[in-house]
Amino acid sequence: MGRHPHRRHPAHLPDGYRAGRGAPVLFPALSVHLEDPGRLLDGVDGLFLPGGRDLDADLYGQQAHESNDPPLRVRDELEMALVREARRRGMPTFGACRGLQVINVALGGTLTQHLGDEVELTPHRDVVGVFTSHPVEVEEGTLLERIVGRQSFDIASHHHQSVDALGEGLVATATAPDGIVEAVEAADGSFCLGVQWHPEERLDPEGLDLMKAFVRASAESVA
């Protein structure tokens, strides 16, 4: 995330899919898909939302902060529509970094646009394009805790925005030491999970477990 509008998806994302034994299908951000986003989901078993540029603040009723990326509105609207349709279908949904924020906004939540206005930004993002690391604390008994089997571990971080008001049906399930929300999931226990970090950047046990759990849930949903 951050002021770097041409930053690509993380280079290690395909490695994460392969490690999880999944086969990714990429959806181009085209306005024609907004007419019937459900057709895209017909060909997949789960919805993964990767990192990327900041969401258009207008989508959650705010004026854009000066540090925000120039928005790509068609991608924002398409991913939000896919989240809503995936939730309607009960399709496993997993978001990383921006992906968490898309899930939250799609379900009616809001974002803190620039963490540097409220807390020390450095633990979450120092140099644009370079990942930082800090620990997260996971709530006991949550889907996230069941997946990773731990309540504290270090993550790969690169964001300057975060969850503010939670979207409908979501609960916060992990936080950074400064209290910033680092994960959300569906309160009803279904597989709708968002993490504010990049599990594909650190294919340690926690990162691998998250990718594998998403692929497994997706396969089980059509079994």
CSV table of N, CA and C in Angstrom, one decimal, residues 96-196:
chain,number,residue,atom,x,y,z
A,96,ALA,N,-5.6,-10.1,1.6
A,96,ALA,CA,-4.3,-9.8,2.2
A,96,ALA,C,-4.0,-8.3,1.9
A,97,CYS,N,-3.7,-7.6,3.0
A,97,CYS,CA,-3.4,-6.1,3.0
A,97,CYS,C,-4.6,-5.4,2.4
A,98,ARG,N,-4.5,-4.8,1.2
A,98,ARG,CA,-5.6,-4.1,0.5
A,98,ARG,C,-6.8,-5.1,0.5
A,99,GLY,N,-6.6,-6.4,0.3
A,99,GLY,CA,-7.7,-7.3,0.3
A,99,GLY,C,-8.5,-7.3,1.5
A,100,LEU,N,-7.9,-7.2,2.7
A,100,LEU,CA,-8.7,-7.0,3.9
A,100,LEU,C,-9.5,-5.7,3.9
A,101,GLN,N,-8.9,-4.6,3.4
A,101,GLN,CA,-9.6,-3.4,3.4
A,101,GLN,C,-10.8,-3.4,2.4
A,102,VAL,N,-10.6,-4.1,1.3
A,102,VAL,CA,-11.7,-4.3,0.3
A,102,VAL,C,-12.9,-5.0,1.0
A,103,ILE,N,-12.6,-6.1,1.7
A,103,ILE,CA,-13.6,-6.9,2.4
A,103,ILE,C,-14.4,-6.0,3.3
A,104,ASN,N,-13.6,-5.2,4.1
A,104,ASN,CA,-14.3,-4.4,5.1
A,104,ASN,C,-15.1,-3.3,4.5
A,105,VAL,N,-14.7,-2.6,3.5
A,105,VAL,CA,-15.4,-1.5,2.9
A,105,VAL,C,-16.6,-2.1,2.1
A,106,ALA,N,-16.4,-3.3,1.5
A,106,ALA,CA,-17.5,-3.9,0.7
A,106,ALA,C,-18.7,-4.2,1.6
A,107,LEU,N,-18.4,-4.5,2.9
A,107,LEU,CA,-19.4,-4.9,3.9
A,107,LEU,C,-19.9,-3.7,4.7
A,108,GLY,N,-19.5,-2.5,4.3
A,108,GLY,CA,-20.0,-1.3,4.9
A,108,GLY,C,-19.1,-0.6,5.9
A,109,GLY,N,-17.9,-1.1,6.1
A,109,GLY,CA,-16.9,-0.5,7.0
A,109,GLY,C,-16.2,0.7,6.4
A,110,THR,N,-15.3,1.2,7.2
A,110,THR,CA,-14.5,2.4,6.8
A,110,THR,C,-13.1,2.1,7.1
A,111,LEU,N,-12.2,3.0,6.7
A,111,LEU,CA,-10.8,2.9,6.9
A,111,LEU,C,-10.2,4.2,7.5
A,112,THR,N,-9.1,4.0,8.3
A,112,THR,CA,-8.2,5.1,8.7
A,112,THR,C,-7.3,5.3,7.5
A,113,GLN,N,-7.3,6.5,6.9
A,113,GLN,CA,-6.6,6.7,5.6
A,113,GLN,C,-5.1,6.8,5.8
A,114,HIS,N,-4.6,7.3,6.9
A,114,HIS,CA,-3.1,7.4,7.0
A,114,HIS,C,-2.8,7.2,8.5
A,115,LEU,N,-2.2,6.0,8.8
A,115,LEU,CA,-1.8,5.7,10.2
A,115,LEU,C,-0.9,6.7,10.8
A,116,GLY,N,0.0,7.3,10.0
A,116,GLY,CA,0.9,8.3,10.5
A,116,GLY,C,0.3,9.5,11.2
A,117,ASP,N,-1.0,9.7,11.0
A,117,ASP,CA,-1.7,10.8,11.6
A,117,ASP,C,-2.1,10.4,13.0
A,118,GLU,N,-2.0,9.1,13.4
A,118,GLU,CA,-2.6,8.6,14.6
A,118,GLU,C,-1.5,7.8,15.5
A,119,VAL,N,-0.7,7.1,14.8
A,119,VAL,CA,0.3,6.3,15.5
A,119,VAL,C,1.6,6.4,14.7
A,120,GLU,N,2.7,5.8,15.3
A,120,GLU,CA,4.0,5.7,14.6
A,120,GLU,C,3.8,4.8,13.4
A,121,LEU,N,4.1,5.3,12.2
A,121,LEU,CA,3.8,4.6,10.9
A,121,LEU,C,4.9,3.5,10.7
A,122,THR,N,6.1,3.7,11.2
A,122,THR,CA,7.3,2.9,10.8
A,122,THR,C,7.1,1.4,11.0
A,123,PRO,N,6.5,0.9,12.1
A,123,PRO,CA,6.3,-0.5,12.2
A,123,PRO,C,5.4,-1.1,11.0
A,124,HIS,N,4.5,-0.3,10.5
A,124,HIS,CA,3.6,-0.8,9.5
A,124,HIS,C,4.1,-0.6,8.1
A,125,ARG,N,4.8,0.5,7.9
A,125,ARG,CA,5.5,0.8,6.6
A,125,ARG,C,6.5,1.9,6.8
A,126,ASP,N,7.7,1.6,6.4
A,126,ASP,CA,8.8,2.5,6.6
A,126,ASP,C,9.1,3.1,5.2
A,127,VAL,N,9.9,2.4,4.4
A,127,VAL,CA,10.2,2.8,3.0
A,127,VAL,C,9.2,2.2,2.1
A,128,VAL,N,8.6,3.0,1.2
A,128,VAL,CA,7.7,2.5,0.2
A,128,VAL,C,8.3,1.4,-0.7
A,129,GLY,N,7.7,0.2,-0.8
A,129,GLY,CA,8.3,-0.8,-1.6
A,129,GLY,C,9.1,-1.8,-0.8
A,130,VAL,N,9.3,-1.5,0.5
A,130,VAL,CA,10.1,-2.4,1.4
A,130,VAL,C,9.3,-2.9,2.5
A,131,PHE,N,9.2,-4.2,2.8
A,131,PHE,CA,8.4,-4.7,3.8
A,131,PHE,C,9.1,-4.5,5.2
A,132,THR,N,8.2,-4.2,6.2
A,132,THR,CA,8.7,-4.2,7.6
A,132,THR,C,8.2,-5.4,8.3
A,133,SER,N,8.5,-5.6,9.6
A,133,SER,CA,8.0,-6.7,10.3
A,133,SER,C,7.7,-6.3,11.8
A,134,HIS,N,6.6,-6.8,12.3
A,134,HIS,CA,6.2,-6.6,13.7
A,134,HIS,C,5.3,-7.7,14.1
A,135,PRO,N,5.2,-7.9,15.4
A,135,PRO,CA,4.3,-9.0,15.9
A,135,PRO,C,2.8,-8.7,15.8
A,136,VAL,N,2.0,-9.7,15.8
A,136,VAL,CA,0.6,-9.5,15.9
A,136,VAL,C,0.1,-10.4,17.0
A,137,GLU,N,-1.0,-10.0,17.7
A,137,GLU,CA,-1.6,-10.8,18.8
A,137,GLU,C,-3.0,-11.3,18.2
A,138,VAL,N,-3.2,-12.6,18.3
A,138,VAL,CA,-4.4,-13.2,17.7
A,138,VAL,C,-5.4,-13.5,18.8
A,139,GLU,N,-6.7,-13.2,18.6
A,139,GLU,CA,-7.7,-13.6,19.6
A,139,GLU,C,-7.9,-15.1,19.7
A,140,GLU,N,-8.0,-15.6,20.9
A,140,GLU,CA,-8.2,-17.0,21.1
A,140,GLU,C,-9.6,-17.5,20.6
A,141,GLY,N,-9.6,-18.7,20.0
A,141,GLY,CA,-10.8,-19.3,19.6
A,141,GLY,C,-11.3,-18.8,18.2
A,142,THR,N,-10.6,-18.0,17.5
A,142,THR,CA,-11.0,-17.5,16.2
A,142,THR,C,-10.5,-18.4,15.1
A,143,LEU,N,-11.1,-18.2,13.9
A,143,LEU,CA,-10.7,-19.0,12.7
A,143,LEU,C,-9.2,-18.8,12.5
A,144,LEU,N,-8.7,-17.5,12.6
A,144,LEU,CA,-7.3,-17.3,12.4
A,144,LEU,C,-6.4,-18.1,13.4
A,145,GLU,N,-6.8,-18.1,14.7
A,145,GLU,CA,-6.0,-18.8,15.7
A,145,GLU,C,-6.0,-20.3,15.4
A,146,ARG,N,-7.2,-20.8,14.9
A,146,ARG,CA,-7.2,-22.3,14.6
A,146,ARG,C,-6.4,-22.6,13.4
A,147,ILE,N,-6.3,-21.7,12.5
A,147,ILE,CA,-5.4,-22.0,11.3
A,147,ILE,C,-4.0,-22.0,11.6
A,148,VAL,N,-3.5,-20.9,12.3
A,148,VAL,CA,-2.0,-20.8,12.5
A,148,VAL,C,-1.6,-21.5,13.8
A,149,GLY,N,-2.5,-21.8,14.7
A,149,GLY,CA,-2.2,-22.5,15.9
A,149,GLY,C,-1.3,-21.7,16.9
A,150,ARG,N,-1.3,-20.4,16.7
A,150,ARG,CA,-0.5,-19.6,17.6
A,150,ARG,C,-1.3,-18.3,17.9
A,151,GLN,N,-0.9,-17.6,19.0
A,151,GLN,CA,-1.6,-16.4,19.3
A,151,GLN,C,-0.6,-15.2,19.1
A,152,SER,N,0.6,-15.4,18.8
A,152,SER,CA,1.6,-14.4,18.6
A,152,SER,C,2.6,-14.8,17.6
A,153,PHE,N,2.9,-14.0,16.6
A,153,PHE,CA,3.9,-14.3,15.6
A,153,PHE,C,4.2,-13.0,14.8
A,154,ASP,N,5.3,-13.0,14.1
A,154,ASP,CA,5.7,-11.8,13.3
A,154,ASP,C,5.2,-11.9,11.9
A,155,ILE,N,4.9,-10.7,11.3
A,155,ILE,CA,4.3,-10.7,9.9
A,155,ILE,C,5.1,-9.7,9.0
A,156,ALA,N,4.9,-9.9,7.7
A,156,ALA,CA,5.5,-8.9,6.7
A,156,ALA,C,4.5,-7.9,6.4
A,157,SER,N,4.8,-6.6,6.7
A,157,SER,CA,3.9,-5.5,6.7
A,157,SER,C,4.3,-4.4,5.6
A,158,HIS,N,3.3,-3.9,5.0
A,158,HIS,CA,3.5,-2.7,4.1
A,158,HIS,C,2.2,-2.0,3.8
A,159,HIS,N,1.8,-1.2,4.8
A,159,HIS,CA,0.5,-0.5,4.6
A,159,HIS,C,0.5,0.8,5.4
A,160,HIS,N,-0.2,1.8,4.9
A,160,HIS,CA,-0.4,3.1,5.7
A,160,HIS,C,-1.8,3.3,6.0
A,161,GLN,N,-2.7,2.4,5.7
A,161,GLN,CA,-4.1,2.5,6.0
A,161,GLN,C,-4.5,1.3,6.9
A,162,SER,N,-5.7,1.4,7.5
A,162,SER,CA,-6.1,0.2,8.3
A,162,SER,C,-7.6,0.3,8.5
A,163,VAL,N,-8.2,-0.7,9.1
A,163,VAL,CA,-9.6,-0.8,9.4
A,163,VAL,C,-9.9,0.2,10.5
A,164,ASP,N,-11.0,0.9,10.3
A,164,ASP,CA,-11.6,1.9,11.3
A,164,ASP,C,-12.9,1.2,11.8
A,165,ALA,N,-14.0,1.6,11.3
A,165,ALA,CA,-15.3,1.0,11.6
A,165,ALA,C,-15.4,-0.4,10.9
A,166,LEU,N,-15.8,-1.4,11.6
A,166,LEU,CA,-15.8,-2.7,11.0
A,166,LEU,C,-17.1,-2.9,10.1
A,167,GLY,N,-16.9,-3.6,9.0
A,167,GLY,CA,-18.0,-3.9,8.2
A,167,GLY,C,-19.0,-4.9,8.8
A,168,GLU,N,-20.2,-4.9,8.3
A,168,GLU,CA,-21.3,-5.7,8.9
A,168,GLU,C,-20.9,-7.2,8.9
A,169,GLY,N,-21.1,-7.8,10.0
A,169,GLY,CA,-20.8,-9.2,10.2
A,169,GLY,C,-19.4,-9.6,10.4
A,170,LEU,N,-18.5,-8.6,10.5
A,170,LEU,CA,-17.1,-8.8,10.8
A,170,LEU,C,-16.7,-8.6,12.2
A,171,VAL,N,-15.7,-9.3,12.7
A,171,VAL,CA,-15.1,-9.0,14.0
A,171,VAL,C,-13.5,-8.9,13.8
A,172,ALA,N,-12.9,-8.1,14.6
A,172,ALA,CA,-11.5,-8.0,14.6
A,172,ALA,C,-10.9,-9.2,15.4
A,173,THR,N,-9.8,-9.8,14.8
A,173,THR,CA,-9.3,-11.0,15.4
A,173,THR,C,-7.8,-11.0,15.6
A,174,ALA,N,-7.1,-9.9,15.2
A,174,ALA,CA,-5.7,-9.7,15.5
A,174,ALA,C,-5.4,-8.3,15.5
A,175,THR,N,-4.4,-7.9,16.4
A,175,THR,CA,-4.0,-6.5,16.5
A,175,THR,C,-2.5,-6.4,16.5
A,176,ALA,N,-1.9,-5.3,16.2
A,176,ALA,CA,-0.5,-4.9,16.3
A,176,ALA,C,-0.3,-4.4,17.8
A,177,PRO,N,1.0,-4.3,18.2
A,177,PRO,CA,1.2,-3.8,19.5
A,177,PRO,C,0.6,-2.4,19.8
A,178,ASP,N,0.4,-1.6,18.8
A,178,ASP,CA,-0.2,-0.3,18.9
A,178,ASP,C,-1.7,-0.3,18.9
A,179,GLY,N,-2.3,-1.4,18.8
A,179,GLY,CA,-3.7,-1.5,18.7
A,179,GLY,C,-4.4,-1.5,17.4
A,180,ILE,N,-3.6,-1.3,16.3
A,180,ILE,CA,-4.1,-1.3,14.9
A,180,ILE,C,-4.7,-2.7,14.6
A,181,VAL,N,-5.9,-2.8,14.0
A,181,VAL,CA,-6.5,-4.0,13.6
A,181,VAL,C,-5.6,-4.7,12.5
A,182,GLU,N,-5.3,-5.9,12.7
A,182,GLU,CA,-4.4,-6.6,11.7
A,182,GLU,C,-5.1,-7.8,11.1
A,183,ALA,N,-6.3,-8.2,11.6
A,183,ALA,CA,-7.1,-9.2,10.9
A,183,ALA,C,-8.5,-9.1,11.3
A,184,VAL,N,-9.4,-9.5,10.3
A,184,VAL,CA,-10.8,-9.5,10.6
A,184,VAL,C,-11.3,-10.8,10.0
A,185,GLU,N,-12.5,-11.3,10.5
A,185,GLU,CA,-13.1,-12.5,10.0
A,185,GLU,C,-14.6,-12.4,10.2
A,186,ALA,N,-15.3,-13.3,9.5
A,186,ALA,CA,-16.8,-13.3,9.7
A,186,ALA,C,-17.2,-13.8,11.1
A,187,ALA,N,-18.1,-13.1,11.7
A,187,ALA,CA,-18.6,-13.5,13.0
A,187,ALA,C,-19.3,-14.8,13.0
A,188,ASP,N,-19.9,-15.2,11.9
A,188,ASP,CA,-20.7,-16.4,11.8
A,188,ASP,C,-19.8,-17.7,11.7
A,189,GLY,N,-18.5,-17.5,11.6
A,189,GLY,CA,-17.6,-18.7,11.5
A,189,GLY,C,-17.3,-19.2,10.1
A,190,SER,N,-17.9,-18.6,9.1
A,190,SER,CA,-17.7,-19.0,7.7
A,190,SER,C,-16.3,-18.5,7.3
A,191,PHE,N,-15.7,-19.1,6.2
A,191,PHE,CA,-14.4,-18.7,5.8
A,191,PHE,C,-14.4,-17.4,5.0
A,192,CYS,N,-14.4,-16.3,5.8
A,192,CYS,CA,-14.2,-15.0,5.2
A,192,CYS,C,-13.2,-14.3,6.2
A,193,LEU,N,-12.0,-14.2,5.7
A,193,LEU,CA,-10.8,-13.8,6.5
A,193,LEU,C,-10.0,-12.7,5.8
A,194,GLY,N,-9.6,-11.7,6.5
A,194,GLY,CA,-8.7,-10.7,5.9
A,194,GLY,C,-7.6,-10.5,6.9
A,195,VAL,N,-6.4,-10.4,6.4
A,195,VAL,CA,-5.2,-10.1,7.2
A,195,VAL,C,-4.5,-8.9,6.6
A,196,GLN,N,-4.0,-8.0,7.5
A,196,GLN,CA,-3.4,-6.7,7.0
A,196,GLN,C,-2.0,-6.9,6.5
